[in-house]
PDB file of C-alpha atoms in Angstrom:
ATOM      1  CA  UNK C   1       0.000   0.000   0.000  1.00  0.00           C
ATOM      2  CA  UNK C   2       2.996   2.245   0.996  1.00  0.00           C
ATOM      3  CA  UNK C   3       4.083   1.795  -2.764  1.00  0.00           C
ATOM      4  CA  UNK C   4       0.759   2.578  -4.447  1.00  0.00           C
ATOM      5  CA  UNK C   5       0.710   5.912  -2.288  1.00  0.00           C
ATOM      6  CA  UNK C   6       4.117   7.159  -3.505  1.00  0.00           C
ATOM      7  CA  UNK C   7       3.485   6.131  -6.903  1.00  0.00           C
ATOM      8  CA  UNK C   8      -0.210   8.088  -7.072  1.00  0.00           C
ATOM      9  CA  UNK C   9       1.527  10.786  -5.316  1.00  0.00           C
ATOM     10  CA  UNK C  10       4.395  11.331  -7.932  1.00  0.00           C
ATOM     11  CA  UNK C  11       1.240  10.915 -10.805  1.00  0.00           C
ATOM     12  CA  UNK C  12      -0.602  14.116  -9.231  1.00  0.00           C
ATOM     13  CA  UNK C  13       2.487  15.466  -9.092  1.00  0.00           C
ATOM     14  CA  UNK C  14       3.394  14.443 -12.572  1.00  0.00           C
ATOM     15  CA  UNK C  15      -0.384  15.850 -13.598  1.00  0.00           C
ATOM     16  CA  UNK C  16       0.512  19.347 -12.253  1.00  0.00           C
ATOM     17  CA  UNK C  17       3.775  19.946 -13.930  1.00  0.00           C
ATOM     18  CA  UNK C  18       2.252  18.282 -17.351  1.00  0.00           C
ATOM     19  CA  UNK C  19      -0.650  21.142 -16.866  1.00  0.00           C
ATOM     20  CA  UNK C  20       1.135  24.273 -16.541  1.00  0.00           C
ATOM     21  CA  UNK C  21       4.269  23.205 -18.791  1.00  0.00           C
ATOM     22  CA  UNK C  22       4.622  23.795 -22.534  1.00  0.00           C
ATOM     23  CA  UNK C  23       6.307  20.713 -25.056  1.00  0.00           C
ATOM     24  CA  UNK C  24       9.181  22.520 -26.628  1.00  0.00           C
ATOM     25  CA  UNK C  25       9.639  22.690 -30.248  1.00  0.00           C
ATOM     26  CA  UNK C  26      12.286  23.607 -32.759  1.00  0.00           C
ATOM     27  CA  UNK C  27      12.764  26.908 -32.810  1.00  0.00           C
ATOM     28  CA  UNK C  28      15.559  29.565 -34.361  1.00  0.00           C
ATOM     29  CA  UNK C  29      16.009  33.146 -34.250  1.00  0.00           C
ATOM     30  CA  UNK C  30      18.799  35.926 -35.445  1.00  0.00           C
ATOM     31  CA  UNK C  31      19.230  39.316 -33.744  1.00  0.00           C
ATOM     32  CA  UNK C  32      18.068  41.805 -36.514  1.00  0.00           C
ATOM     33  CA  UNK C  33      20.381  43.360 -38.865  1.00  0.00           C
ATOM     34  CA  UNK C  34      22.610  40.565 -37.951  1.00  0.00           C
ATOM     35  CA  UNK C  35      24.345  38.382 -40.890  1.00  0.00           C
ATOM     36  CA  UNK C  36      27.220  36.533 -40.675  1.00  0.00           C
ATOM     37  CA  UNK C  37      28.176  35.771 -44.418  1.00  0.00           C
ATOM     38  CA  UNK C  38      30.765  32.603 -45.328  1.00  0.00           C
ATOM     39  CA  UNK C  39      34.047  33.486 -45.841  1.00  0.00           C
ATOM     40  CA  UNK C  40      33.310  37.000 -43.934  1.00  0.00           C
ATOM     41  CA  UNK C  41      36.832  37.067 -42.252  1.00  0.00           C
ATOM     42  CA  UNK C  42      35.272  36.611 -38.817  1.00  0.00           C
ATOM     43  CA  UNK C  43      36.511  34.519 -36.365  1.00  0.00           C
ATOM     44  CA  UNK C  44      34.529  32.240 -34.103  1.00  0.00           C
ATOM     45  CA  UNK C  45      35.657  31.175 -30.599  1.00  0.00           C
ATOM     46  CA  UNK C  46      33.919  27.519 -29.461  1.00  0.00           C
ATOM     47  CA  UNK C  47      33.554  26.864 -26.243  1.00  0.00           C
ATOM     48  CA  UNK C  48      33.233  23.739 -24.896  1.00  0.00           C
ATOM     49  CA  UNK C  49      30.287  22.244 -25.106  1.00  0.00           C
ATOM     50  CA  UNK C  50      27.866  21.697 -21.978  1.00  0.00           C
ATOM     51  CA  UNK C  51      26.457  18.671 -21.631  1.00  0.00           C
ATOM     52  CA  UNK C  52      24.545  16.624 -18.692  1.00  0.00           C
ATOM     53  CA  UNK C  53      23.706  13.197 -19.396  1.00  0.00           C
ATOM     54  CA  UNK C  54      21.420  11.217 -16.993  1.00  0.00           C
ATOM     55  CA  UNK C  55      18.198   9.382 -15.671  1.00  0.00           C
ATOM     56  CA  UNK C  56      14.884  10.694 -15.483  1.00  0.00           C
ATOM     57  CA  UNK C  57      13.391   9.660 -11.408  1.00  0.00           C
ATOM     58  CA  UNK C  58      10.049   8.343 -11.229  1.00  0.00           C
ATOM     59  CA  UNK C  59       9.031  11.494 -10.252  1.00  0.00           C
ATOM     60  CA  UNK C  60      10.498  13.401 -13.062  1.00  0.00           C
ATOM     61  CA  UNK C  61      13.896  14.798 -10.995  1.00  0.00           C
ATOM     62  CA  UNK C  62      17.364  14.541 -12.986  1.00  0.00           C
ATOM     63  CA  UNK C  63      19.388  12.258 -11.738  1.00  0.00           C
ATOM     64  CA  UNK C  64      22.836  12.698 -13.283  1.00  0.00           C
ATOM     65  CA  UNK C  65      25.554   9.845 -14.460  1.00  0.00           C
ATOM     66  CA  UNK C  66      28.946  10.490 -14.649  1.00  0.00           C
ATOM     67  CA  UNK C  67      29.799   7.466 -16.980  1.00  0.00           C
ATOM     68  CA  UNK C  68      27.172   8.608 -19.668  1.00  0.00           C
ATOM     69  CA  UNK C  69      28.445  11.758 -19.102  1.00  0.00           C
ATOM     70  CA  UNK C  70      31.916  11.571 -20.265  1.00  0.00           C
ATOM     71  CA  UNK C  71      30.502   9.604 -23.038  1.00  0.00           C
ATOM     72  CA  UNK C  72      28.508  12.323 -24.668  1.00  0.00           C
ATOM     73  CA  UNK C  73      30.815  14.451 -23.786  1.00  0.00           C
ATOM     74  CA  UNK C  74      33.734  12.647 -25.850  1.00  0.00           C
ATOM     75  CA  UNK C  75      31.417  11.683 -28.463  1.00  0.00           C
ATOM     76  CA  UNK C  76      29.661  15.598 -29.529  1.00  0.00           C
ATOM     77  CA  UNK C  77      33.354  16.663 -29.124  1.00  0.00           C
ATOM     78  CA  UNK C  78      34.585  14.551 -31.686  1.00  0.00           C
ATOM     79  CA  UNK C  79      31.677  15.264 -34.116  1.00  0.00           C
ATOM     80  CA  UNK C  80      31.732  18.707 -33.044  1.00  0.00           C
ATOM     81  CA  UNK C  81      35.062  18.703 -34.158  1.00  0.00           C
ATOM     82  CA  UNK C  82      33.978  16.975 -37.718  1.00  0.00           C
ATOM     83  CA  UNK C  83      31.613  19.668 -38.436  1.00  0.00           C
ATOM     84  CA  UNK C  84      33.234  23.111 -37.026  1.00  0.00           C
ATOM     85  CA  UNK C  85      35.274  23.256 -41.054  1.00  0.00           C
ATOM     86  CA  UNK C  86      31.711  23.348 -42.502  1.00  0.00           C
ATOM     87  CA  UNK C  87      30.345  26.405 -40.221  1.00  0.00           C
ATOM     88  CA  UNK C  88      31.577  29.125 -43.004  1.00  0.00           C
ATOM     89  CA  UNK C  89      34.079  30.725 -41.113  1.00  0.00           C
ATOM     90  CA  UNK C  90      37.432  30.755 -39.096  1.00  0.00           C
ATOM     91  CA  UNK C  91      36.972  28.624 -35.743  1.00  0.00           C
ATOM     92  CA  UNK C  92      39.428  28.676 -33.146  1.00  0.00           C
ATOM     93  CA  UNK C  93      39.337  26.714 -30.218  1.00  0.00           C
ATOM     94  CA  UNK C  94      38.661  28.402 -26.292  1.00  0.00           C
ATOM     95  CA  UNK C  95      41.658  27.826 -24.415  1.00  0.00           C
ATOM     96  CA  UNK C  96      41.128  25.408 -21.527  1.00  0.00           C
ATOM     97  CA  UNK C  97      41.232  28.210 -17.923  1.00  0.00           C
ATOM     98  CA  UNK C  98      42.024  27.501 -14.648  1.00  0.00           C
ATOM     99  CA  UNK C  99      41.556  28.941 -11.446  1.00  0.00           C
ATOM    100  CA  UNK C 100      39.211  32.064 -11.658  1.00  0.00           C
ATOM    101  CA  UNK C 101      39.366  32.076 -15.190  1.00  0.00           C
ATOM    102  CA  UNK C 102      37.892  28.444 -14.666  1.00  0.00           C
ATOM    103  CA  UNK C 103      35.105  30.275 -12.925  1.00  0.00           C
ATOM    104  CA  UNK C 104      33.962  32.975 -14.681  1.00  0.00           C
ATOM    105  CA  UNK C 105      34.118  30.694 -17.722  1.00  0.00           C
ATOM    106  CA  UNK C 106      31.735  28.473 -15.927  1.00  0.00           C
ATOM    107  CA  UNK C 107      29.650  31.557 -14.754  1.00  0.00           C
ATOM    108  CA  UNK C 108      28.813  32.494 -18.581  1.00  0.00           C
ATOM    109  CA  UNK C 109      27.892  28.978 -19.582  1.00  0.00           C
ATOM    110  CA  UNK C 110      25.668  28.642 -16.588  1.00  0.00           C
ATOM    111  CA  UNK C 111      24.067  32.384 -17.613  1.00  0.00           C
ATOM    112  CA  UNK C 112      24.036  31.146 -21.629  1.00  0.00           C
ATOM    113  CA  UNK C 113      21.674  28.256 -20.365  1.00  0.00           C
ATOM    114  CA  UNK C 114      19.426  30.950 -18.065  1.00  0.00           C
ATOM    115  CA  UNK C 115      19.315  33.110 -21.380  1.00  0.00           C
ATOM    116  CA  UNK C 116      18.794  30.543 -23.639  1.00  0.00           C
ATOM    117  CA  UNK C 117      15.975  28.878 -21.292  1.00  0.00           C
ATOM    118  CA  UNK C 118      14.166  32.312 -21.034  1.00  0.00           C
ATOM    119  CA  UNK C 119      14.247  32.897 -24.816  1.00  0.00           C
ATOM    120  CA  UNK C 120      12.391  29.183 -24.871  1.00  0.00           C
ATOM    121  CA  UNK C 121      10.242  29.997 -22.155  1.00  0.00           C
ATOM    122  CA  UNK C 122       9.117  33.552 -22.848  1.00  0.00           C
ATOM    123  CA  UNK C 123       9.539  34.549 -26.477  1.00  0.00           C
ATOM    124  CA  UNK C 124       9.783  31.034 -28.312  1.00  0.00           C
ATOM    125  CA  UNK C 125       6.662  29.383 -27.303  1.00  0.00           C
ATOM    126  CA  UNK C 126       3.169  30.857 -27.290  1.00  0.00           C
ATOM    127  CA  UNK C 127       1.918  29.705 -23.892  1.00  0.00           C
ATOM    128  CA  UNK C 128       4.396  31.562 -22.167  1.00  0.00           C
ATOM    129  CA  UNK C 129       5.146  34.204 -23.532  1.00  0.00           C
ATOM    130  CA  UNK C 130       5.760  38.033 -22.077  1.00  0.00           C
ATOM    131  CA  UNK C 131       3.963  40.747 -23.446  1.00  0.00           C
ATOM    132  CA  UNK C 132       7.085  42.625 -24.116  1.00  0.00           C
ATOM    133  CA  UNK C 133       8.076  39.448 -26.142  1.00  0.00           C
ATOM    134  CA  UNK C 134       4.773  39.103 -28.136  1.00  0.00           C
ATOM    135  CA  UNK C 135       5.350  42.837 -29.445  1.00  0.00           C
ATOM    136  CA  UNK C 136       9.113  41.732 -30.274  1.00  0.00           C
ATOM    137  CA  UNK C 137       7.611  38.503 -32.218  1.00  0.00           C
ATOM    138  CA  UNK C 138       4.946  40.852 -33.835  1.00  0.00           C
ATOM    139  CA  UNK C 139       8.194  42.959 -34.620  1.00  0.00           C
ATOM    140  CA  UNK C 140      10.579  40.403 -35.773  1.00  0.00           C
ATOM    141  CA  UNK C 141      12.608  41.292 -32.512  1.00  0.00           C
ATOM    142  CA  UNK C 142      15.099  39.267 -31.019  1.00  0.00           C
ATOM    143  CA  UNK C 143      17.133  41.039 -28.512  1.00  0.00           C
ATOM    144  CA  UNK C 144      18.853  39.148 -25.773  1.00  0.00           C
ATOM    145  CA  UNK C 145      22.134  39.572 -23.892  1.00  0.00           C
ATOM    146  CA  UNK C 146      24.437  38.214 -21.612  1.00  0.00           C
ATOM    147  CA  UNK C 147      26.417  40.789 -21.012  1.00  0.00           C
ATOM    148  CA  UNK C 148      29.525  42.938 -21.998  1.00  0.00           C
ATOM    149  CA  UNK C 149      31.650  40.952 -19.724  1.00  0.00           C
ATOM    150  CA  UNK C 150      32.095  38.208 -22.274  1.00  0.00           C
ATOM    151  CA  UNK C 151      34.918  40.720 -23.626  1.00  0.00           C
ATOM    152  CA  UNK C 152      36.807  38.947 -20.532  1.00  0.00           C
ATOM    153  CA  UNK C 153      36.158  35.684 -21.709  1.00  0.00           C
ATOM    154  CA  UNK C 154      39.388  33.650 -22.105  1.00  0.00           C
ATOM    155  CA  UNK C 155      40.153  33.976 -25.644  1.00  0.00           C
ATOM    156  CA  UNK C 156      37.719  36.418 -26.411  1.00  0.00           C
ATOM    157  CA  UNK C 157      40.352  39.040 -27.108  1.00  0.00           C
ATOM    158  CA  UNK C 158      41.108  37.071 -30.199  1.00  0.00           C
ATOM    159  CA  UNK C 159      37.533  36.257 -31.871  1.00  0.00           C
ATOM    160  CA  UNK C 160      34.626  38.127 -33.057  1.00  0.00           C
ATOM    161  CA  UNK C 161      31.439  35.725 -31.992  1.00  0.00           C
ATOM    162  CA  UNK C 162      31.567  33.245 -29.301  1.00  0.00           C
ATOM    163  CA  UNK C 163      29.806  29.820 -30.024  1.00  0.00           C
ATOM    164  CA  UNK C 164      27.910  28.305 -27.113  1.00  0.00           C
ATOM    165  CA  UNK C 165      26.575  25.097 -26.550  1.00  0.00           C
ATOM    166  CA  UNK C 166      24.700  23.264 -24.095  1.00  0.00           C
ATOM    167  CA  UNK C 167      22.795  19.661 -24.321  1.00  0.00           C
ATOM    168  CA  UNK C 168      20.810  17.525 -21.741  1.00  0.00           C
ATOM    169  CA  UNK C 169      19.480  14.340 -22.255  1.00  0.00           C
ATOM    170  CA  UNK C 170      17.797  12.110 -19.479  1.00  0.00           C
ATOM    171  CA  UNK C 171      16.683   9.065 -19.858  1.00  0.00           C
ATOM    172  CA  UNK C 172      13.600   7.796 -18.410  1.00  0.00           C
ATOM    173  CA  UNK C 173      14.162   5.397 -15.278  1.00  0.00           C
ATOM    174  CA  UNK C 174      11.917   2.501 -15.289  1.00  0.00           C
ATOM    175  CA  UNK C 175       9.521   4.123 -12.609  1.00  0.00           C
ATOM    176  CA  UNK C 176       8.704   6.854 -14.751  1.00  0.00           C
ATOM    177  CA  UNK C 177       8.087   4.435 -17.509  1.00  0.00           C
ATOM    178  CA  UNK C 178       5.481   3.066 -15.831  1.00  0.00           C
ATOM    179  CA  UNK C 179       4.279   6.327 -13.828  1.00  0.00           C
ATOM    180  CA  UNK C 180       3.622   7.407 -18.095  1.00  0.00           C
ATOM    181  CA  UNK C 181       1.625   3.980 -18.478  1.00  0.00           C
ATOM    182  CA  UNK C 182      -0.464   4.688 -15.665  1.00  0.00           C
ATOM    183  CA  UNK C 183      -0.807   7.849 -16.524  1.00  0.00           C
ATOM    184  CA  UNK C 184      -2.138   6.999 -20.138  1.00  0.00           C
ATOM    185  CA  UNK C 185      -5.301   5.453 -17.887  1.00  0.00           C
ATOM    186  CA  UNK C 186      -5.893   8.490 -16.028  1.00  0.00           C
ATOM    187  CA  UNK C 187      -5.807  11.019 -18.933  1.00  0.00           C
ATOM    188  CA  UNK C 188      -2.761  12.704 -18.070  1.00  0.00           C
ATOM    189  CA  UNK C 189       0.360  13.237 -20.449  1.00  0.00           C
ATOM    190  CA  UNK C 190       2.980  12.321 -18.498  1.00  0.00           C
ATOM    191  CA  UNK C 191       6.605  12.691 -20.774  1.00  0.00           C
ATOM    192  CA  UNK C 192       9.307  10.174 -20.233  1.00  0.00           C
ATOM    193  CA  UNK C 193      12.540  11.046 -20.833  1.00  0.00           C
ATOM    194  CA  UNK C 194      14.006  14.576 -21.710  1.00  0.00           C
ATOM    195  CA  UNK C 195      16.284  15.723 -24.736  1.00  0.00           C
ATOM    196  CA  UNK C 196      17.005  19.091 -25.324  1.00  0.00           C
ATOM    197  CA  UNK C 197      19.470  20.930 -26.737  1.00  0.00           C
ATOM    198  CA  UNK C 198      20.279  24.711 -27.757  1.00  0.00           C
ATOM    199  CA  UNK C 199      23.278  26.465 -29.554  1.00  0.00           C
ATOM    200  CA  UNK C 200      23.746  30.369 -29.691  1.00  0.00           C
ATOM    201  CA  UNK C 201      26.432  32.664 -31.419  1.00  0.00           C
ATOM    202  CA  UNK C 202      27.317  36.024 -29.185  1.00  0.00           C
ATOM    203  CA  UNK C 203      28.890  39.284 -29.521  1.00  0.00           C
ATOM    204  CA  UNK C 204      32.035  38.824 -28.017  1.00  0.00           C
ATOM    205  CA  UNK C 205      32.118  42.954 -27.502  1.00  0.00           C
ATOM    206  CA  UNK C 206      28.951  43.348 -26.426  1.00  0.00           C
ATOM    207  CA  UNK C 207      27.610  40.570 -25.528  1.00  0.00           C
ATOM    208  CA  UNK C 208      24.318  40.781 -27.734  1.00  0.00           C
ATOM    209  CA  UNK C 209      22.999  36.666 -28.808  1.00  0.00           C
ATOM    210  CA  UNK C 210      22.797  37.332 -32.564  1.00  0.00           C
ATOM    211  CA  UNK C 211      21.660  33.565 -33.003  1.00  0.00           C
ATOM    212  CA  UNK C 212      20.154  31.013 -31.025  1.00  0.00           C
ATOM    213  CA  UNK C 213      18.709  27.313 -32.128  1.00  0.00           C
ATOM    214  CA  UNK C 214      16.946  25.724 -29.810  1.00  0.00           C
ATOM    215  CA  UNK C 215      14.671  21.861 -29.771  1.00  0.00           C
ATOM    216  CA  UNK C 216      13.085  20.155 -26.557  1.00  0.00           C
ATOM    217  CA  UNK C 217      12.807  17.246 -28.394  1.00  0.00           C
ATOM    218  CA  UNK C 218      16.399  16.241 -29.841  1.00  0.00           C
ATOM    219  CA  UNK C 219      17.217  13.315 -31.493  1.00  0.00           C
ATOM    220  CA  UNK C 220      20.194  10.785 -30.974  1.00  0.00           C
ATOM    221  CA  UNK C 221      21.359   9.208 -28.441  1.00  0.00           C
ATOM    222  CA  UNK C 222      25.010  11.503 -27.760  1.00  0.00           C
ATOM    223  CA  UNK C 223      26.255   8.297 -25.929  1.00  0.00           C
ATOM    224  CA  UNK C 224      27.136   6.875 -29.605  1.00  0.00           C
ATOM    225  CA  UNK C 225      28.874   8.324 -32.339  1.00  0.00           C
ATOM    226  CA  UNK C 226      25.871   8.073 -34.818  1.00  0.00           C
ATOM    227  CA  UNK C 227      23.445  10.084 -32.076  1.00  0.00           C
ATOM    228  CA  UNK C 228      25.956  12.497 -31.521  1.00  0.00           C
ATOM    229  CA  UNK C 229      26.648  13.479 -34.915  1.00  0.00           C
ATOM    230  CA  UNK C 230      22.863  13.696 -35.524  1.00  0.00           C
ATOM    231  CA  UNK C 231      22.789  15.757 -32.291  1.00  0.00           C
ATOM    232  CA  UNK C 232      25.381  17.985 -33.015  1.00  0.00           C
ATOM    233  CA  UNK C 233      24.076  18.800 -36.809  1.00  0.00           C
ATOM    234  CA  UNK C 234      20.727  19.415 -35.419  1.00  0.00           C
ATOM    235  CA  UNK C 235      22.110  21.886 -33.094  1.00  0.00           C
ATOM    236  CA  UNK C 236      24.248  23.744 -35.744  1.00  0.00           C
ATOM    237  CA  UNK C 237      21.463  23.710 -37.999  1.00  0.00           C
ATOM    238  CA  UNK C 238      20.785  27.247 -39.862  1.00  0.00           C
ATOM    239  CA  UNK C 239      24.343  28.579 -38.255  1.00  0.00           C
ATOM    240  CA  UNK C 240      24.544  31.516 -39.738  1.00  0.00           C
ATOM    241  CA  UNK C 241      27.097  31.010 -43.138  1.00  0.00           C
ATOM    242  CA  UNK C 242      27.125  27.180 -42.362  1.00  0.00           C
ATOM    243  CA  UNK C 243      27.372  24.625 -44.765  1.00  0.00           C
ATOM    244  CA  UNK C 244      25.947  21.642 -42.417  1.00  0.00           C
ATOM    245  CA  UNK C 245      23.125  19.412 -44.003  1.00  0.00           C
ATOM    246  CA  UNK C 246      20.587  18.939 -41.466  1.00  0.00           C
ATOM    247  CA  UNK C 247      19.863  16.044 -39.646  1.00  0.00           C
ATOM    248  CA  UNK C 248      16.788  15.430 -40.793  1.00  0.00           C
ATOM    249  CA  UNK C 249      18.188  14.468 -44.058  1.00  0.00           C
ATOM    250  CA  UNK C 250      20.519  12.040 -42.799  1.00  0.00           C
TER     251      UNK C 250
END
């Protein structure tokens, strides 16, 4: 009985977020007046890639795994790597910080994913959306910013546009598997497993995110090389001056 109590518990529970939350969608957007042509004589400086690999708990919490971890992480880096000739212009590497260059590094990446989560949450997607940001979509408006420190960034001093990247995948635990199943009965969507995934290009003088592609629902497992190529191309998809097929037609 103490296991059917949980279990209903986590479905109302389950029922409550499914209500108020809105299933992402692809979505892209460039800062306007903003072009980045092949061949431009820009320089792009990558960063390395965020990524958070893990389980999804029965009641939906992230449960992170180290060993699936550092295997999407080695695996987007080395398609990442495959596909940074094809994004039109120069790409240099980040250098690898330490100490408080370490931090602040990790301080950007952290406020990339805040900025890149409130673009989703409040100008991408109709249910939430702010009223300022429904007069920028009626506007064609995208303006966003992290700020001018990124001019601190290390290697900033040597790039135009930074290139950000951040991907979480967790997979659904066996509880929530059947916490969805149940759910089915009771009329409630209930979503197992999460895979998301945005990109954005940035200003590395002002700080301004001139392009941002962003899916709740990514493909490929980044575990394996073939899902993290797929991953990887659908996050670079419609870089600006790119020549990367999407990964839909793979």
């Amino acid at each position: 009985m103490h296991f059917f109590r949980i279990f209903f518990v986590a479905l109302a529970a389950a029922a409550t977020i499914s209500s108020v939350s809105v299933l992402a969608q692809e979505r892209t957007a460039v800062r306007q007046g903003f072009s980045l042509p092949a061949n431009s004589g820009k320089t792009i400086l990558l960063f390395r890639p965020t990524v958070r690999v893990g389980s999804q708990s029965t009641a939906g919490m992230f449960e992170p795994n180290a060993d699936w971890t550092a295997q999407g992480r080695e695996q987007l880096g080395t398609s990442l790597k495959n596909l940074q000739s094809r994004l039109g212009n120069r790409v240099i590497e980040a250098p690898e910080p330490v100490g408080e260059e370490a931090l602040f590094l990790s301080e950007h990446m952290s406020l990339f994913a805040a900025v890149s989560t409130s673009v989703i949450n409040y100008q991408f997607f109709v249910g939430n959306r702010l009223p300022t940001k429904k007069q920028d979509n009626r506007n064609d408006v995208f303006e966003w910013t992290l700020g001018p420190q990124v001019a601190q960034l290390p290697g900033a001093a040597d790039a135009d546009y930074g290139l950000f990247i951040y991907t979480e995948d967790q997979y659904g635990s066996t509880g929530r598997k059947l916490l969805q199943f149940a759910a089915a009965f009771a009329g409630v969507g209930v979503q197992s497993g999460v895979h998301s995934g945005y990109a954005g290009l940035v200003d590395l003088k002002t700080g301004e995110l001139l392009w941002l592609n962003a899916d709740g629902q990514m493909g490929g497992d980044v575990r394996t090389s073939e899902g993290a190529e797929k991953r990887m191309r659908q996050l670079l998809e419609e870089f600006p001056g790119s020549v990367i097929e999407e990964a839909k037609a793979l």
